GROMACS .gro file of C-alpha atoms in nm:
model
  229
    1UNK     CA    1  -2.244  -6.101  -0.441
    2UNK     CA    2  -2.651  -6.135  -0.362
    3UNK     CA    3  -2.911  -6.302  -0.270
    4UNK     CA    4  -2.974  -6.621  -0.434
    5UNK     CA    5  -2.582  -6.641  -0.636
    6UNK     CA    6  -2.425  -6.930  -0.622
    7UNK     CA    7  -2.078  -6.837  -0.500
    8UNK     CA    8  -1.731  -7.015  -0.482
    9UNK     CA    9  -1.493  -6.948  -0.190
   10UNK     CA   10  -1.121  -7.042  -0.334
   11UNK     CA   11  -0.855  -7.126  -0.041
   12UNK     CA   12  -1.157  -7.111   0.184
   13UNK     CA   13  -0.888  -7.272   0.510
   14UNK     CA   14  -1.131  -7.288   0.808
   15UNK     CA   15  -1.426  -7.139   0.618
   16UNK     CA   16  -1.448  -6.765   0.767
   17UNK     CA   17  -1.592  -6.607   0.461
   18UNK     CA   18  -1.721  -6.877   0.330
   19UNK     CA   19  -1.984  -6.817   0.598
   20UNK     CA   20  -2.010  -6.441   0.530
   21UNK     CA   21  -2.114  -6.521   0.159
   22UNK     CA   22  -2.401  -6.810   0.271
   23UNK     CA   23  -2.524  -6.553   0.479
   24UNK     CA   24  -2.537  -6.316   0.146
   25UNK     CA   25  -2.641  -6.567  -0.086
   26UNK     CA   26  -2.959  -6.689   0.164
   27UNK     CA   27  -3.134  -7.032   0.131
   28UNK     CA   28  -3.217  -6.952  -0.227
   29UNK     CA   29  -2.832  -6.913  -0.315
   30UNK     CA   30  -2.562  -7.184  -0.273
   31UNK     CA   31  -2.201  -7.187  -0.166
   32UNK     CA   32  -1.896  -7.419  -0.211
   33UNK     CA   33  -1.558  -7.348   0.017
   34UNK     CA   34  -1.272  -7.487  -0.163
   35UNK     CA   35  -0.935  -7.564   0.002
   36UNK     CA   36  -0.641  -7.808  -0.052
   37UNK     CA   37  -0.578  -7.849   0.348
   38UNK     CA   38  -0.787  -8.124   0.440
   39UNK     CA   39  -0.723  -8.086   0.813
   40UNK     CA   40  -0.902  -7.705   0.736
   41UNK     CA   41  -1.129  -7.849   0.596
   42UNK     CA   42  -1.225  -8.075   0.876
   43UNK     CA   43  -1.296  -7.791   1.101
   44UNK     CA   44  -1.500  -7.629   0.821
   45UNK     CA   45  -1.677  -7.910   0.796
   46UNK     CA   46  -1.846  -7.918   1.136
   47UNK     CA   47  -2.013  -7.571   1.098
   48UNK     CA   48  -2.372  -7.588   1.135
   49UNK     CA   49  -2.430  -7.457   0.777
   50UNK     CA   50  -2.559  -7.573   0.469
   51UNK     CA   51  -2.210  -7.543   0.258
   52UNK     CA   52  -2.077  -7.801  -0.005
   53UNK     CA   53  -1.683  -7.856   0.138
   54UNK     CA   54  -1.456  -7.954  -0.149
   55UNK     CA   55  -1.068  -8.036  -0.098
   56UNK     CA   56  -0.886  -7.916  -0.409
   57UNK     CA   57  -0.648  -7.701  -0.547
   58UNK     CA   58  -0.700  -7.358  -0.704
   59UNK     CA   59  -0.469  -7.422  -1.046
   60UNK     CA   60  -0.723  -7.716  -1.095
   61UNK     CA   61  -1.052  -7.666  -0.987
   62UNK     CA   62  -1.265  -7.962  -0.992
   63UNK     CA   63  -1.582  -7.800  -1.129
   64UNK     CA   64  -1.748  -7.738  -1.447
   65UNK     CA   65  -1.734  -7.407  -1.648
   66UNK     CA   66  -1.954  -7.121  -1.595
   67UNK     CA   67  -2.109  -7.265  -1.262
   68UNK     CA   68  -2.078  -6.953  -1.016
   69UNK     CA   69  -2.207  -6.635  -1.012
   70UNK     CA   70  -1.912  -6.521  -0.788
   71UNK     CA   71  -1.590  -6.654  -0.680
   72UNK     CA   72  -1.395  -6.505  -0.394
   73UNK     CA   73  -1.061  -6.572  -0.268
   74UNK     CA   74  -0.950  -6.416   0.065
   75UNK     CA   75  -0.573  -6.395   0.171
   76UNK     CA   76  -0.485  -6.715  -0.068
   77UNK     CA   77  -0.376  -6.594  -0.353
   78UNK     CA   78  -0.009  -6.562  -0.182
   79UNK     CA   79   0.006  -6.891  -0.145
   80UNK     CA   80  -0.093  -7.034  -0.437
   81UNK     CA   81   0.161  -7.197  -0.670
   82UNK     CA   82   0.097  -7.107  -1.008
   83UNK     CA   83  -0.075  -6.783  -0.925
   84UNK     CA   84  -0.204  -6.708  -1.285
   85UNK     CA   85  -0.342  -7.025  -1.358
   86UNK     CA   86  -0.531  -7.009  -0.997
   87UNK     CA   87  -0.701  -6.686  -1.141
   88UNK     CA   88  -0.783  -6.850  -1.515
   89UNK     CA   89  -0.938  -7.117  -1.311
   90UNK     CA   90  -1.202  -6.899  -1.096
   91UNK     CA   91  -1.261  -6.683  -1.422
   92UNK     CA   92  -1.296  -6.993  -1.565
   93UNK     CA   93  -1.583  -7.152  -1.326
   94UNK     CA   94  -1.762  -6.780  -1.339
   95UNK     CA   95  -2.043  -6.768  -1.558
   96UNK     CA   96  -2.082  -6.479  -1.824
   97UNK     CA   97  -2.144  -6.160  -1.624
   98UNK     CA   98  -2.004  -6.285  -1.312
   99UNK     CA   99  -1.758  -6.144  -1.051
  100UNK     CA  100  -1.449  -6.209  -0.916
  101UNK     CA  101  -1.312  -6.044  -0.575
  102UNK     CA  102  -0.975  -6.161  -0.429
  103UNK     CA  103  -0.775  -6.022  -0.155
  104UNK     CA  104  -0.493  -6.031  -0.098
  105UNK     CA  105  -0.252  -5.838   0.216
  106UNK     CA  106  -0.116  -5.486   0.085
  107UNK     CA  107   0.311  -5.466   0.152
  108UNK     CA  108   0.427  -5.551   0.563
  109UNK     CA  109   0.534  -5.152   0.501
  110UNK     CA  110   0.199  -5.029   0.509
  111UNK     CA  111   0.050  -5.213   0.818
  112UNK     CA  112   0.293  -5.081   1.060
  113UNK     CA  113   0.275  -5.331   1.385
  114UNK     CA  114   0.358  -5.645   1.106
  115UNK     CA  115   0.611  -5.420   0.991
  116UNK     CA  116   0.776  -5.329   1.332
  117UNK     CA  117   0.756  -5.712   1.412
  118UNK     CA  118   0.940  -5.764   1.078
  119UNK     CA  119   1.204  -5.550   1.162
  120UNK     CA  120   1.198  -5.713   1.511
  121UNK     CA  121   1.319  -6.085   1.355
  122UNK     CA  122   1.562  -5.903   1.109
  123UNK     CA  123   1.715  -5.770   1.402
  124UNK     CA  124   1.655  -6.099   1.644
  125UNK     CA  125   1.769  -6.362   1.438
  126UNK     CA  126   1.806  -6.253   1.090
  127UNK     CA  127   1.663  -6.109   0.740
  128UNK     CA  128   1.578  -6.473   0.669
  129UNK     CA  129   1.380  -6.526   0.921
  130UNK     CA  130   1.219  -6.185   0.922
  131UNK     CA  131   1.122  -6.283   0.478
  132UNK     CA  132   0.956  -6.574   0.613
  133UNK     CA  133   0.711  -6.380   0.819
  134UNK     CA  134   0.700  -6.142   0.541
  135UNK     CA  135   0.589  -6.423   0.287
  136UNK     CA  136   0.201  -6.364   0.295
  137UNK     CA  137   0.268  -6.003   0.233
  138UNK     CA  138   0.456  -6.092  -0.121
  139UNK     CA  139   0.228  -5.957  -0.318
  140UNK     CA  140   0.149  -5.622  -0.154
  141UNK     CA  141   0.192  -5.457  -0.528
  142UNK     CA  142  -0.057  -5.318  -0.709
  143UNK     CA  143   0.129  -5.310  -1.026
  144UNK     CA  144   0.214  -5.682  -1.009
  145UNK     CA  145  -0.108  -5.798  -0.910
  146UNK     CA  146  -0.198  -5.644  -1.279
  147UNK     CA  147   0.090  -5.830  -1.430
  148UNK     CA  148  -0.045  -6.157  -1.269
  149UNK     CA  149  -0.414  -6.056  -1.422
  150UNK     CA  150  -0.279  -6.003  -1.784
  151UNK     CA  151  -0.114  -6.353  -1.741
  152UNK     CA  152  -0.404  -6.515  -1.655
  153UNK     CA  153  -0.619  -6.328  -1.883
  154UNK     CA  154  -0.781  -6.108  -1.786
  155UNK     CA  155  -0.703  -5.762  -1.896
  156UNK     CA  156  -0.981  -5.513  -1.714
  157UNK     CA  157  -0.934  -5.640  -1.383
  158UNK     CA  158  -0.897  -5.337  -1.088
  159UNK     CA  159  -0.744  -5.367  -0.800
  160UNK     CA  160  -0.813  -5.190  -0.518
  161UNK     CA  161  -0.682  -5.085  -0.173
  162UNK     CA  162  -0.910  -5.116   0.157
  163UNK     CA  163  -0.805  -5.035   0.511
  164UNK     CA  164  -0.833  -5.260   0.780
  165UNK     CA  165  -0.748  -5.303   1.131
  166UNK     CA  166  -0.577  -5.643   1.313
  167UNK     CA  167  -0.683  -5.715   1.674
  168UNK     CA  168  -0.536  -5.906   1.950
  169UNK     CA  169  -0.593  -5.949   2.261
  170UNK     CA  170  -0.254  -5.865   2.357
  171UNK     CA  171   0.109  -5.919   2.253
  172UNK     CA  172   0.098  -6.290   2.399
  173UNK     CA  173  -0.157  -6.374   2.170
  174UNK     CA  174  -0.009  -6.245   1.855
  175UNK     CA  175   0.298  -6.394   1.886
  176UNK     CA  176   0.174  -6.742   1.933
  177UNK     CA  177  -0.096  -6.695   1.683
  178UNK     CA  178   0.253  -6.625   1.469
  179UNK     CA  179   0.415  -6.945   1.622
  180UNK     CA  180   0.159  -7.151   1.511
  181UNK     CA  181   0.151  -7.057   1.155
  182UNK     CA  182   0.286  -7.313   0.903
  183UNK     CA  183   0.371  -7.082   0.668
  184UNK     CA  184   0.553  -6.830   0.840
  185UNK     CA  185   0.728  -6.875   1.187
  186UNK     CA  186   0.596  -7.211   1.263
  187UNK     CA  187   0.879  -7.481   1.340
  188UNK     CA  188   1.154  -7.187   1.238
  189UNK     CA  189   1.228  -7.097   1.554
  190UNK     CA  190   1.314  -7.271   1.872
  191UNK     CA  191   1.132  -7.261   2.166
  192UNK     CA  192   1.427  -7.014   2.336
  193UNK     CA  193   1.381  -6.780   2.013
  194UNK     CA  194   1.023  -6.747   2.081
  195UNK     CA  195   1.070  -6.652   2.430
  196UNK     CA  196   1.284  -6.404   2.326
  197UNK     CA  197   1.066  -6.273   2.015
  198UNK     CA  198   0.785  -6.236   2.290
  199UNK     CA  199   1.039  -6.012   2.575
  200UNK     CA  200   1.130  -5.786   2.303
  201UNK     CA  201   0.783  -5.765   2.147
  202UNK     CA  202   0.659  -5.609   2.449
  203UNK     CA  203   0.888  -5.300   2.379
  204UNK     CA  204   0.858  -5.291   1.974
  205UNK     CA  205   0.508  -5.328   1.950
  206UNK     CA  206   0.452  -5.138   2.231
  207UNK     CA  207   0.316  -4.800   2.058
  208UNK     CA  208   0.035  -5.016   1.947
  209UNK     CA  209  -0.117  -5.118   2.275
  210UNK     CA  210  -0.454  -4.982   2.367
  211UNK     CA  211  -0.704  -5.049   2.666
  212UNK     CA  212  -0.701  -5.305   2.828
  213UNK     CA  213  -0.346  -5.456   2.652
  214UNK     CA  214  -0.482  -5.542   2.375
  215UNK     CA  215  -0.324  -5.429   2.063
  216UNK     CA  216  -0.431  -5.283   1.752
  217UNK     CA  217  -0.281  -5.171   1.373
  218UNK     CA  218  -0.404  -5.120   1.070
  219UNK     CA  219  -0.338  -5.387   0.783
  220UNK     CA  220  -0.466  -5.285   0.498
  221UNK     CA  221  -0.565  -5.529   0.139
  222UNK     CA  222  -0.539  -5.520  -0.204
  223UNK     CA  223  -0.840  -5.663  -0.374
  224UNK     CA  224  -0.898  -5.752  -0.769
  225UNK     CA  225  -1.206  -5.722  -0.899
  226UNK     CA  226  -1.303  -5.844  -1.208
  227UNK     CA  227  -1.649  -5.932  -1.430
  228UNK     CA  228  -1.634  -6.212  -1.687
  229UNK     CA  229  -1.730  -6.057  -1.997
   0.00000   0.00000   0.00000
């Protein structure tokens, strides 16, 4: 991504790097954030930015061929429903030398507070439970995120693992941040459960307080790259 691309954001929720690539792609460049959550949307929508806001979803993208220079997908791609067809679709809208970058989250093993607080709801109220928070982590496999490339296509895609770090301001805040997540623990538990989840999380996620009470883990991605021949 540079200067003046046009680029496509794919499952762009609220619109967080949808704003990092306008700020790449500069007033001579143009960007579209594409989601199929129009109450997302909504709050993307009232950012002070010059970004086209489409509600759609990514097995059917409602946009001609060979429009974008780049498409990016960021921590979507789990959620998708046909995931194959959701890549086809951004190589699809990509114009002849352009690029593709998706992320997605690397295995709940590997980021080791999600994975403590995994074993945490195992243990609290069961492994189905503790699968459902695991959900966004699905494909944390670099060998099926191939599999899902060659499906859809596209046979010299790489994927690639970068380190990152999750932040919050303390326990509190990550386990209602959890609580209000649709797709994982939102509406599974009851009220009771959650004040539960949060008195043990103080001692299981403990080891990963720092200053202050915040706390603070790695969480590393996966991310396939690809360039449309």
């Amino acid at each position: 991504m540079q200067n003046g691309d046009r680029v496509l954001d794919v499952g762009c929720g609220t619109g967080a790097l949808t704003l990092a690539a306008a700020e790449i792609a500069g007033p001579s460049g143009s960007v579209v954030g594409l989601d199929a959550n129009p109450e997302m949307l909504a709050v993307a929508r009232r950012k002070p930015v010059q970004i086209e806001w489409l509600e759609g979803t990514a097995e059917a993208l409602p946009l001609p061929n060979n429009s974008f220079d780049a498409v990016v997908s960021q921590f979507g791609l789990m959620f998708f429903e046909d995931k194959p067809n959701a890549l086809a679709e951004m190589m699809r809208v990509l114009r002849p030398g352009g690029r593709l970058a998706v992320a997605v989250c690397d295995a709940v093993e590997n980021s080791p507070g999600y994975g403590a607080f995994a074993l945490l709801l195992d243990r609290l109220f069961g492994k189905g439970v503790g699968d459902a928070f695991r959900a966004p982590f699905c494909l944390g496999d670099a060998g099926r995120l191939h599999e899902i490339c060659n499906e859809a296509g596209i046979a010299d895609a790489e994927v690639v693992r970068r380190n990152g770090k999750v932040r919050f301001k303390s326990i509190d805040a990550l386990v209602s941040t959890e609580r209000a997540c649709v797709w994982t623990l939102g509406g599974l538990l009851t009220n009771e459960q959650f004040e539960q989840l949060l008195k043990e999380s103080e001692t299981a996620l403990k080891p990963f307080v720092i200053d202050g009470g915040t706390i603070e883990f790695d969480m590393p991605s996966l991310i396939i790259k690809a360039r449309k021949s």
